Coordinates of C-alpha atoms in Angstrom, one line a residue:
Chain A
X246 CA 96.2 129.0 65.4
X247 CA 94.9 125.7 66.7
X248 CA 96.8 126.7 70.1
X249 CA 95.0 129.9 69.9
X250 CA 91.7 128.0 69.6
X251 CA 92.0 125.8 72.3
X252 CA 92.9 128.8 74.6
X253 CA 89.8 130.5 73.7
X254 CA 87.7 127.3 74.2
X255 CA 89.0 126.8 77.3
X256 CA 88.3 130.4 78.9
X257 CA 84.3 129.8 77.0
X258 CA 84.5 126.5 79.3
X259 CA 85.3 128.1 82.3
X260 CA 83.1 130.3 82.0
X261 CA 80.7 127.9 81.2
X262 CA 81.2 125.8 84.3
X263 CA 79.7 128.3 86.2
X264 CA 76.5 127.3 86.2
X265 CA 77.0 123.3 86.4
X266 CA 73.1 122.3 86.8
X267 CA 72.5 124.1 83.6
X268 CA 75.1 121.7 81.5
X269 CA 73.7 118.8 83.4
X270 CA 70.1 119.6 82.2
X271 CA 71.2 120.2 78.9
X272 CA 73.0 117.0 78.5
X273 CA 70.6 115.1 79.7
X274 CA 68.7 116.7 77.4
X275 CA 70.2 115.9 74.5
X276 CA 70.6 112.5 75.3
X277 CA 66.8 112.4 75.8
X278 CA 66.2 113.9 72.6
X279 CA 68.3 110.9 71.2
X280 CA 66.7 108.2 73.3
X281 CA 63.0 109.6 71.8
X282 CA 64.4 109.0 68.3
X283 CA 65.9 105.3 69.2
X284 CA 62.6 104.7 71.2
X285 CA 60.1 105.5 68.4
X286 CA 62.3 103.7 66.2
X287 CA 62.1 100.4 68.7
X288 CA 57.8 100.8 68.7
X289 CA 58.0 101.6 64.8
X290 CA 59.7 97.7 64.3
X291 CA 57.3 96.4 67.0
X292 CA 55.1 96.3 64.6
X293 CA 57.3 96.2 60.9
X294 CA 59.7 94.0 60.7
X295 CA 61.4 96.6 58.5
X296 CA 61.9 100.0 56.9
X297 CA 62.5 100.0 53.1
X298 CA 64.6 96.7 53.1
X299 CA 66.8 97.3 56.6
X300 CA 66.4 96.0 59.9
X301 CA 65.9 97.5 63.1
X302 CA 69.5 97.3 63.8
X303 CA 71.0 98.5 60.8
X304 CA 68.4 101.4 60.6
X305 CA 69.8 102.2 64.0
X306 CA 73.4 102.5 62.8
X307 CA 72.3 104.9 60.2
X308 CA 70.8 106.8 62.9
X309 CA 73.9 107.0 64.7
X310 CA 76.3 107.7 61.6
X311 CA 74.1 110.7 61.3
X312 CA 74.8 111.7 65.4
X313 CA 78.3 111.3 64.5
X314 CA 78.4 113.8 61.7
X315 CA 76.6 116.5 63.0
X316 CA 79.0 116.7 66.1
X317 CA 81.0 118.8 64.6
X318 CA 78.3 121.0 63.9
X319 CA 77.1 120.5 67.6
X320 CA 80.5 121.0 69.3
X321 CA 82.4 123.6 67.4
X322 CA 80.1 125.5 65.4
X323 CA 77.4 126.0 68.1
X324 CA 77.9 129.6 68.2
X325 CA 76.7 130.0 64.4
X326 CA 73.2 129.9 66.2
X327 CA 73.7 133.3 67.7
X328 CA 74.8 135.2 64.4
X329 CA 71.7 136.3 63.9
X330 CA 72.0 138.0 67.3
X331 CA 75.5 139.4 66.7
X332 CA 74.4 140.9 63.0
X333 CA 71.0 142.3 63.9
X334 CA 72.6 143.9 67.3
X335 CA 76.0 145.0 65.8
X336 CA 78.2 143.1 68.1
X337 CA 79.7 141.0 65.3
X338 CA 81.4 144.3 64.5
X339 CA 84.6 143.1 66.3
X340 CA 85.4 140.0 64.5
X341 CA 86.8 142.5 62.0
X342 CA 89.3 143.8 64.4
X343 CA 91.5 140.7 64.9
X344 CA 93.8 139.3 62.1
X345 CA 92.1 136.3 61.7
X346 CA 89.5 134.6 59.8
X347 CA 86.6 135.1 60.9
X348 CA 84.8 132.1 60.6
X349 CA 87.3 130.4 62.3
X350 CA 87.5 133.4 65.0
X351 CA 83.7 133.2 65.5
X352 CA 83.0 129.6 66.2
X353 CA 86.2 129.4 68.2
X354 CA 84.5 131.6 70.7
X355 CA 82.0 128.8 71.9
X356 CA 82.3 124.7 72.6
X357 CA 79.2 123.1 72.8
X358 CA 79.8 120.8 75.8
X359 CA 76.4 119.4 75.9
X360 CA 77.8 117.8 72.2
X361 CA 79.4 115.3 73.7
X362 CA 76.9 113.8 74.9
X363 CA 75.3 113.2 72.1
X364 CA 78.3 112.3 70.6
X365 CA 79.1 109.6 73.0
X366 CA 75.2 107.8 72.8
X367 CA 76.7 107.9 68.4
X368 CA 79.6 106.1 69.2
X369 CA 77.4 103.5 71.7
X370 CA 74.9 103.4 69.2
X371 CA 77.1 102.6 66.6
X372 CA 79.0 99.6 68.9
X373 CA 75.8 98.1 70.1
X374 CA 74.4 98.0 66.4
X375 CA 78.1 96.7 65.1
X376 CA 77.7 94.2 67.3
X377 CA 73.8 93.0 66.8
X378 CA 74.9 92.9 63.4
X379 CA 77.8 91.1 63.7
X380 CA 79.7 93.8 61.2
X381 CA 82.9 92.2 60.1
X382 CA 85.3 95.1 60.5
X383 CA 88.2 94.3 57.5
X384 CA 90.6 96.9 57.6
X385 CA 89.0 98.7 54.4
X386 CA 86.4 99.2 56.3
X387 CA 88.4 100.3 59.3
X388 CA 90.3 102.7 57.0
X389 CA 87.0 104.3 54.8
X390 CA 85.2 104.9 58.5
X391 CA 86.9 108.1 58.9
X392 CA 87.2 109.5 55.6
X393 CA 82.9 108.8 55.6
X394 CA 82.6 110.4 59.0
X395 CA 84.7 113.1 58.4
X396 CA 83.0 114.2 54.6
X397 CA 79.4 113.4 56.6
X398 CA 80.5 115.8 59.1
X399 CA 81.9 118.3 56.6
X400 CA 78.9 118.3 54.5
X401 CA 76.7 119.2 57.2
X402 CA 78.8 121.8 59.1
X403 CA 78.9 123.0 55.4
X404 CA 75.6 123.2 54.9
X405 CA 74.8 124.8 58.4
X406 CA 77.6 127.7 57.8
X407 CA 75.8 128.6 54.2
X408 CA 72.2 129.1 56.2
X409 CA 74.0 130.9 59.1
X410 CA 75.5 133.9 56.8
X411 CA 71.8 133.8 55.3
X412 CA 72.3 135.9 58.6
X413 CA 74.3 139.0 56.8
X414 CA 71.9 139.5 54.7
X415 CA 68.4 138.1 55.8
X416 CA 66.8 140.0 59.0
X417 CA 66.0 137.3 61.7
X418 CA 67.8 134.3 59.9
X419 CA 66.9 131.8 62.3
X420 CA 64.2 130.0 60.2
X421 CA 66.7 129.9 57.7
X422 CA 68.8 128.0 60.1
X423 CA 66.1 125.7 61.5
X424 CA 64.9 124.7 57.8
X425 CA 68.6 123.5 57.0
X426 CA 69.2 121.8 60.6
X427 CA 65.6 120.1 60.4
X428 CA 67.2 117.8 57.2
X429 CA 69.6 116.5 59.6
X430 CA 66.1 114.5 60.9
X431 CA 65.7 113.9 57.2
X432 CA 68.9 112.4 57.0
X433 CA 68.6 109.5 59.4
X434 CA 66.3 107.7 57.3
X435 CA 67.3 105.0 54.4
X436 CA 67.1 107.0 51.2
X437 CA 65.2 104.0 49.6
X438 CA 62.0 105.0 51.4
X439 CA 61.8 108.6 48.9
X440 CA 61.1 107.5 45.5
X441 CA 63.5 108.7 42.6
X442 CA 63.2 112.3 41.7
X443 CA 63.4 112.7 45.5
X444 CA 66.4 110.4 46.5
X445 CA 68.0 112.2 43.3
X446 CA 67.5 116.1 45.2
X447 CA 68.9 114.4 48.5
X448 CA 72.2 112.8 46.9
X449 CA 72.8 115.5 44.3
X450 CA 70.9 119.1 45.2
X451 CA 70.8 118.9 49.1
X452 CA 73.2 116.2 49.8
X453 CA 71.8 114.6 53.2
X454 CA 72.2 111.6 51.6
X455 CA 76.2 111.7 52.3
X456 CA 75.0 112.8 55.8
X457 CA 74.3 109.3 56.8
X458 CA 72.7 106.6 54.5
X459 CA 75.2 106.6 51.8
X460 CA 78.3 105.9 53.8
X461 CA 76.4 103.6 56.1
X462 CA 75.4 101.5 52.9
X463 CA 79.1 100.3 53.0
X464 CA 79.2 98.8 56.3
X465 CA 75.9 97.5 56.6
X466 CA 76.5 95.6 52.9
X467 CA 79.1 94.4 50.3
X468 CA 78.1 97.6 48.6
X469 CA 80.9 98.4 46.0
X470 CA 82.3 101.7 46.2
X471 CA 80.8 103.6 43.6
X472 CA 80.0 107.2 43.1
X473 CA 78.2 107.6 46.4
X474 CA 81.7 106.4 48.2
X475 CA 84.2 108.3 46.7
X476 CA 81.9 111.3 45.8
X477 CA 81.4 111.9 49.6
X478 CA 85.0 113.4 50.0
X479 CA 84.7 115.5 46.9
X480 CA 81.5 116.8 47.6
X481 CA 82.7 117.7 51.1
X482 CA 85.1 119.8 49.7
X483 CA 83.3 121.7 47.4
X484 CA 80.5 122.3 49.6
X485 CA 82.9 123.2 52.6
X486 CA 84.8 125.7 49.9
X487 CA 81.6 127.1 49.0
X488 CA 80.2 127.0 52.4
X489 CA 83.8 129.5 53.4
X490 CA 83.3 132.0 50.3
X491 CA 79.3 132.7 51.1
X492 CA 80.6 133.3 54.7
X493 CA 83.5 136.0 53.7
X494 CA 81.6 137.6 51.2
X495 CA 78.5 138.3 53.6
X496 CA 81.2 139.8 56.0
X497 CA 81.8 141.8 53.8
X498 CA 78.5 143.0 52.9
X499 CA 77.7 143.5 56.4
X500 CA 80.6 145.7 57.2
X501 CA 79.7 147.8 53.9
X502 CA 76.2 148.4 54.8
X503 CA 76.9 148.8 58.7
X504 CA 79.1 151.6 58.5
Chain B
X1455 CA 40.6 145.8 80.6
X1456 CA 39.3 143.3 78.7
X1457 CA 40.6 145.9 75.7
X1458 CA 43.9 146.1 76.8
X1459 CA 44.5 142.3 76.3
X1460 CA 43.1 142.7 73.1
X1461 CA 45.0 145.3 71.7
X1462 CA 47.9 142.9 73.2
X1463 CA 46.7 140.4 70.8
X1464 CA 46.0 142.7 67.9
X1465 CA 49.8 143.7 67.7
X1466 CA 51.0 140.0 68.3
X1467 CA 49.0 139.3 64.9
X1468 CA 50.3 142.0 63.0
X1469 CA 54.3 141.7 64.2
X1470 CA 54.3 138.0 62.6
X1471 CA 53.5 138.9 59.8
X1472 CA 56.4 141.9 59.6
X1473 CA 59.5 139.0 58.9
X1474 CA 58.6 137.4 55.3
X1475 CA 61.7 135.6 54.9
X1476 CA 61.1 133.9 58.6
X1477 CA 57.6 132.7 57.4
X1478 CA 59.1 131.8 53.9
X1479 CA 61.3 129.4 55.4
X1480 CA 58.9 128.4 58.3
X1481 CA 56.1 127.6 55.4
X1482 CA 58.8 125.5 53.7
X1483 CA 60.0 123.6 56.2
X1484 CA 56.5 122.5 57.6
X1485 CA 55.7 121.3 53.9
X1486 CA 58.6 119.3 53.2
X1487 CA 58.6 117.8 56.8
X1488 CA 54.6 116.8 55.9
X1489 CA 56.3 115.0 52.6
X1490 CA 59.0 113.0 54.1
X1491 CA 56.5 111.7 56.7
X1492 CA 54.1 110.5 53.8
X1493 CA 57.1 108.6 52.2
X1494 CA 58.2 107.7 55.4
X1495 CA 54.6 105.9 56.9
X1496 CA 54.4 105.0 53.1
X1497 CA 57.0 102.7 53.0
X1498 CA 56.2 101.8 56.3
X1499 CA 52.8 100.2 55.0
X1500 CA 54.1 99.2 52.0
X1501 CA 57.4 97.1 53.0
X1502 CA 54.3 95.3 55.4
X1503 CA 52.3 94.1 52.6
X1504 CA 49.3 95.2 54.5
X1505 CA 46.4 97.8 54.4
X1506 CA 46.0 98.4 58.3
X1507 CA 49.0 98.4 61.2
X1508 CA 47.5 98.8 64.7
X1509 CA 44.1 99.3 63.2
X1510 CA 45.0 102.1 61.6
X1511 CA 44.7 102.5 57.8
X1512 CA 47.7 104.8 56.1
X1513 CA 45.4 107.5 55.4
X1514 CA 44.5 107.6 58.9
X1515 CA 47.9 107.1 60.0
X1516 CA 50.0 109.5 57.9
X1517 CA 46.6 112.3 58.3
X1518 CA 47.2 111.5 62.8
X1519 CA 51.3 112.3 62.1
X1520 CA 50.9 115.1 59.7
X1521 CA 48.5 117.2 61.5
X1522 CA 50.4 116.4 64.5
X1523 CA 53.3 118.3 63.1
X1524 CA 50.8 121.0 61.5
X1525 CA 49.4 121.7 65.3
X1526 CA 53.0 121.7 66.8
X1527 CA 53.9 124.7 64.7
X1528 CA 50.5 126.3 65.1
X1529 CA 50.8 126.0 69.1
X1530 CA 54.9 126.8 69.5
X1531 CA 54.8 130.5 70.6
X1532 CA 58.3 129.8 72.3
X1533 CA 56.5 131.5 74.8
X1534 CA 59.3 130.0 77.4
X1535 CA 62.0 131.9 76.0
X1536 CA 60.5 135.1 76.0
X1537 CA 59.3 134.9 79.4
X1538 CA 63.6 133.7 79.9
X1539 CA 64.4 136.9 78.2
X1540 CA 62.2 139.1 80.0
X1541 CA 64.3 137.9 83.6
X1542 CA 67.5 138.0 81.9
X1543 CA 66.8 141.5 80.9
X1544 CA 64.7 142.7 84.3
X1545 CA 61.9 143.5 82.3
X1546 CA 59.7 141.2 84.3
X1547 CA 59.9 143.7 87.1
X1548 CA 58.0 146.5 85.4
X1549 CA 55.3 143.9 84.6
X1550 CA 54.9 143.6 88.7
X1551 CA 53.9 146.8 88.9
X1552 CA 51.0 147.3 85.9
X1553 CA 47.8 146.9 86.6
X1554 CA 47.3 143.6 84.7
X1555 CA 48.5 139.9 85.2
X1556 CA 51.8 139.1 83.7
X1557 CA 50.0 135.5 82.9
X1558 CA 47.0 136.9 80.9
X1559 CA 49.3 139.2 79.2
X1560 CA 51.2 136.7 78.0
X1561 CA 48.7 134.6 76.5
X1562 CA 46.9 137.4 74.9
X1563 CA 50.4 137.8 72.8
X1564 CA 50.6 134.4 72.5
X1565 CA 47.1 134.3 71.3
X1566 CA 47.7 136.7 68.6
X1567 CA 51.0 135.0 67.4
X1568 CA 49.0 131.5 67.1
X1569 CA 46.1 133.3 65.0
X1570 CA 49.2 134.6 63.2
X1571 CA 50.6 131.0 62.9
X1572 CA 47.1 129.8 61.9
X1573 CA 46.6 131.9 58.8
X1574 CA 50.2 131.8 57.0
X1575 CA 51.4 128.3 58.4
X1576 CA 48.4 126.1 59.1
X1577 CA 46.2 126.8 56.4
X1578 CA 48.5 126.2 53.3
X1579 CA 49.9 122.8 55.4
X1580 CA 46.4 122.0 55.2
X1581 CA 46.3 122.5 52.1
X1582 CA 49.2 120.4 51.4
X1583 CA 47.6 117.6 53.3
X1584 CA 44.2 117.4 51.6
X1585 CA 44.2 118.5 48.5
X1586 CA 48.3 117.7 47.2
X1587 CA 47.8 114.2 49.3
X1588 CA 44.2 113.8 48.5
X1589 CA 43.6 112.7 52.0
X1590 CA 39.8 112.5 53.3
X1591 CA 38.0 115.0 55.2
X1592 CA 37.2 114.2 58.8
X1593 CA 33.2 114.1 59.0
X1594 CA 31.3 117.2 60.7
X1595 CA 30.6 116.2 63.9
X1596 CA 35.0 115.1 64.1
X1597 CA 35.5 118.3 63.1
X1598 CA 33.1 120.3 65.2
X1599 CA 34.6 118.2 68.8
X1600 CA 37.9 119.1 67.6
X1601 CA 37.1 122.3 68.1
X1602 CA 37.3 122.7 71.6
X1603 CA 40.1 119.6 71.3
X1604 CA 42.4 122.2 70.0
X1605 CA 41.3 124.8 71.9
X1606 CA 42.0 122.5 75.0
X1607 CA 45.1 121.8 73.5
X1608 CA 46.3 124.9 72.9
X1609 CA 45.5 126.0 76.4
X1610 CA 47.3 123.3 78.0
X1611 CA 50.2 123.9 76.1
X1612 CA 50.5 127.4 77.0
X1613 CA 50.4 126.7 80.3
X1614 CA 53.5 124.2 80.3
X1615 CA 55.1 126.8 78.4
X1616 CA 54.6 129.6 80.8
X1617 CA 55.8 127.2 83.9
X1618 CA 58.8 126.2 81.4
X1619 CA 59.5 130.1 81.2
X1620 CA 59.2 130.6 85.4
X1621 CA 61.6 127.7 85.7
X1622 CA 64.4 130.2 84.6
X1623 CA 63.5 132.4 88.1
X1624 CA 66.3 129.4 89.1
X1625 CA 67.9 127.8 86.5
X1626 CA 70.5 130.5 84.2
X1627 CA 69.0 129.0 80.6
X1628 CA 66.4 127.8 78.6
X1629 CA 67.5 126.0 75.9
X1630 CA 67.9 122.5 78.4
X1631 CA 64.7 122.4 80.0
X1632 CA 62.7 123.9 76.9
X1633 CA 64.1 121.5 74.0
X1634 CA 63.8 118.7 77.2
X1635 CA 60.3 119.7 77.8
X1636 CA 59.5 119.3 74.0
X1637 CA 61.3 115.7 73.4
X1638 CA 59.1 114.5 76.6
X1639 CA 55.7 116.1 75.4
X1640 CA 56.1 115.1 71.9
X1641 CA 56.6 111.8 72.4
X1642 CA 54.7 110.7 74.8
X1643 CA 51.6 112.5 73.5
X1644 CA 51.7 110.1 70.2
X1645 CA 53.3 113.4 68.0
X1646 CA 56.5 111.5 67.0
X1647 CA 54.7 107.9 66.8
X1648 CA 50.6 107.3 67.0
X1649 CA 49.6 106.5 70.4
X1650 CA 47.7 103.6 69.0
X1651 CA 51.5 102.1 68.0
X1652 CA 53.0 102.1 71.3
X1653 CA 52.2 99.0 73.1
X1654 CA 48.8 98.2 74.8
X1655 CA 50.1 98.5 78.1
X1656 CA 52.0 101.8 77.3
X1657 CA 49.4 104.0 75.7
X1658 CA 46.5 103.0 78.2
X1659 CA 48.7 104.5 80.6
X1660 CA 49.9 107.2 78.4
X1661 CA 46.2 108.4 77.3
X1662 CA 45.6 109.4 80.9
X1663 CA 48.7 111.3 80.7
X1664 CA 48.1 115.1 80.5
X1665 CA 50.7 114.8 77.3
X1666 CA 48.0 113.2 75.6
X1667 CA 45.9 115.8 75.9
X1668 CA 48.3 117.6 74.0
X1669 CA 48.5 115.9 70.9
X1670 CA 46.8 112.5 71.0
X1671 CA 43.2 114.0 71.7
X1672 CA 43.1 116.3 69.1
X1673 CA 44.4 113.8 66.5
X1674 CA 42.3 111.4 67.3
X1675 CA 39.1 113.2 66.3
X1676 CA 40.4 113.7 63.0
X1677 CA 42.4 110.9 62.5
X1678 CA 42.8 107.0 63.5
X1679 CA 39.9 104.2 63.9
X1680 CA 36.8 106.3 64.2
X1681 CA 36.3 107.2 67.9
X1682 CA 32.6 106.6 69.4
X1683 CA 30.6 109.4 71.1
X1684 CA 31.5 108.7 75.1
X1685 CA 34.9 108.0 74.2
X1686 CA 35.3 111.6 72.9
X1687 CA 33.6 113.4 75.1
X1688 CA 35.7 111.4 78.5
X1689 CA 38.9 112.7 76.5
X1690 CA 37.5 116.1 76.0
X1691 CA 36.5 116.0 80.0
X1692 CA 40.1 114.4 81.1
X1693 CA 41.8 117.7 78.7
X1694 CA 39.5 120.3 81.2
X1695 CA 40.7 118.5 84.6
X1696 CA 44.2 118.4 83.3
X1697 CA 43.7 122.2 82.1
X1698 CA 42.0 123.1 85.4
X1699 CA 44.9 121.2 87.5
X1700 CA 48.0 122.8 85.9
X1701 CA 46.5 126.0 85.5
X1702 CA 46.2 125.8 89.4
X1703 CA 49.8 124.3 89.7
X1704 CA 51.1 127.1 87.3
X1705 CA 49.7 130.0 89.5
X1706 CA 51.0 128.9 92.7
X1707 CA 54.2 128.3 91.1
X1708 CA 54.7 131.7 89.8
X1709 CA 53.6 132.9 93.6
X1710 CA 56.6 130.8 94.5
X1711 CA 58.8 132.5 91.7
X1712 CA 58.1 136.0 92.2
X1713 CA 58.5 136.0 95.6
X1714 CA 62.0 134.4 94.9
X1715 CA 62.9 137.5 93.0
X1716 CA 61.8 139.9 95.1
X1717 CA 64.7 137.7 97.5
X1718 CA 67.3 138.1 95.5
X1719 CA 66.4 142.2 94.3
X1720 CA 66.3 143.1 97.9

């Protein structure tokens, strides 16, 4: 299966590379879009010294935490944008003809190369902001990265896949999908600026708060690891299993109603 | 003629009101972004222990960012992407042969989506804004200058929208220039940060910007450090030579375009 996947990425690629100037714009636009972000950040702390108890640098790492979990989203599961397209047009009809899932059939058709990117102004983000902070990297640290970046990222491609099959059910879906992608903007900022009864829908109803802040808390601070740190994987799992039994049962109501 | 645009506009109006859940969701995510920018400029001014940042109060501030994001949704027609899909498709073509201008068309149905816009997104933001957030009203002579400000504003954004949309006569898609286009206009027109926070040297170049006259003019009149009369009316001049200048620009651009695909159909 994962060979199958990379064969199909490869032939959307090729096909992709076709028309060169258009990845180069789009890259460069999402790099802009990311620079806009870091530079109204840099003109916010011009004038505050900072934003609910964290510096300009650490704010920054947050920011680019959150870049780093919703590549997944960007790279792989690109092609959720266009299921609105599929459904409404009936060209999603023959994802039912292979034997394979297909979610995983579905997103496997598209690589978002513009992704990586933004993926690769994260990871700088994240050094240069390591570094200004002088982050002492012990290997606990070094070892709970990935398992944060990987729940972050799970909980957002999660979330993302549930308001994409809003699409097998919902006519034009893609405000649906534009709501859900907008907390992602949410996301980057430090949870302590909501006050309570909103900090407590962002960790526990719509969990943005595992998107970025949470896990960052850990690096940025001798945080212990409570709740927030070992509640990321868990909830990444439910919401992911969740996220998978939505997407098969709209499937199946949009073959039932199609035919 | 004149009928024929209207009738455009007419059916713009009614269509967006035809998808309920899109406006459900489009309603809903305008309110709660207007929320997490008052917590957000809140603990801005709070965490700084004072009452004014860049001479600007946080009433004045969070009413500047909030109806900046109200007047972004009220102006976005995606008015690019539709003129994208009509050369994708070919339909463009047929519009070279009516007796009407593919331009003016355009903006009638662009018109009628904003007035669409205005009634079931714009009006319960405001509502949000001033009477949930308690923020004051903008005194009546603000309100009437902002008037044409919007107006203006609207116009000019229509217009980098529609030469956005001609773009694709070369390039194969729309979502790297359009979303590109956006990031540039939005913040360098003070919608993502005040102009009155960037740095002295910055904004007095950036208010004679035509981005400004995007965002930043229209604000301005409702929100910030009260603005006196010759100030206002220079900005509302500077939007009409910018609007006057593109809208020039824009036509002999689309001269440039068509004449590209009648290259490439012959």
């Amino acid at each position: 299966m994962i060979r199958l996947y990379f064969k199909l990425c490869a032939k959307y690629i090729q096909a992709r590379m076709q028309y060169k100037a258009d990845f180069f714009i789009s890259t460069a636009t999402m790099l802009a879009g990311n620079t806009a972000t870091v530079v109204s950040l840099f003109i916010l702390f011009q004038t505050i010294p900072q934003l609910a108890g964290w510096s300009y640098a650490q704010v920054i790492f947050i920011f680019s935490f959150a870049i780093l979990a919703q590549s997944p989203v960007q790279i792989l599961f690109d092609h959720l944008w266009q299921l609105r397209v599929h459904v409404n047009q009936g060209t999603f009809i023959k994802y039912y003809f292979k034997p394979l899932p297909t979610l995983f059939y579905y997103v496997s058709e598209m690589v978002d190369l513009k992704g990586f990117g933004s993926l690769a102004f994260g990871i700088g983000a994240l050094i240069w902001s390591s570094l200004e902070l002088h982050l002492v990297w012990t290997p606990e640290r070094l070892l709970l990265f990935p398992v944060m970046v990987v729940s972050a990222g799970m909980i957002f491609t999660a979330l993302i896949t549930l308001a994409a099959s809003g699409s097998f059910w919902v006519k034009d879906s893609f405000s649906i999908m534009a709501f859900v992608s907008n907390f992602r903007d949410h996301a980057r900022y430090p949870i302590g600026i909501y006050d309570t009864v909103v900090q407590f829908l962002f960790t526990w109803l719509v969990p943005i708060g595992f998107i970025a802040y949470y896990p960052s808390r850990f690096f940025l601070t001798d945080a212990p690891l409570d709740a927030t740190a070992w509640g990321a994987p868990v909830i990444a799992v439910i919401l992911s299993v969740l996220a998978v039994w939505v997407w098969n049962r709209g499937v199946r109501h949009w073959g039932g109603t199609g035919s | 003629m004149f009928r024929a645009y209207t009738t455009v506009t007419k059916n713009a109006v009614m269509s967006s009101f035809t998808y309920r859940a899109h406006f459900l969701f489009q309603i809903l995510g305008s309110l709660v972004g207007i929320v997490i920018l008052w917590y957000l400029w809140h603990s801005v001014y709070q965490g700084s222990g004072q009452t004014t940042l860049r001479g600007m109060t946080f009433e004045q501030t969070f009413l500047y960012v909030s109806l900046g994001t109200a007047l972004f949704v009220l102006m976005r027609t995606w008015a690019e992407w539709f003129i994208n899909g009509q050369i994708r498709s070919g339909d463009i073509v047929v519009h070279f042969f009516r007796p009407y201008d593919h331009m003016a068309w355009t903006f009638s149905e662009n018109l009628g989506q904003v007035i669409g816009n205005l009634i079931t997104i714009t009006v319960p933001s405001l509502a949000v804004i001033f009477l949930v957030f308690q923020m004051p009203w903008p005194d009546a002579w603000h309100l009437l200058l902002a008037v044409p400000a919007v107006i203006q504003a609207f116009l000019l954004s229509f217009m980098i929208d529609y030469f956005i949309g001609i773009t694709a006569f070369w390039t194969q898609s729309i979502w790297g220039i359009s979303a590109g286009k956006d990031v540039i206009v939005l913040l360098l027109s003070g919608a993502m940060v005040p102009l009155p926070w960037f740095p002295d040297a910055v904004r007095d170049v950036l208010l004679w910007l035509p981005f400004a006259s995007l965002y930043n003019t229209p604000l301005s009149l409702f929100a910030g450090a009260p603005l006196d009369l010759i100030t206002v009316l220079g900005r509302l001049g500077l939007q009409t030579v910018w609007l006057v200048i593109i809208l020039f620009g824009v036509r002999a651009y689309f001269g440039l375009a068509s004449r590209k695909l009648t290259v490439a159909g012959g």
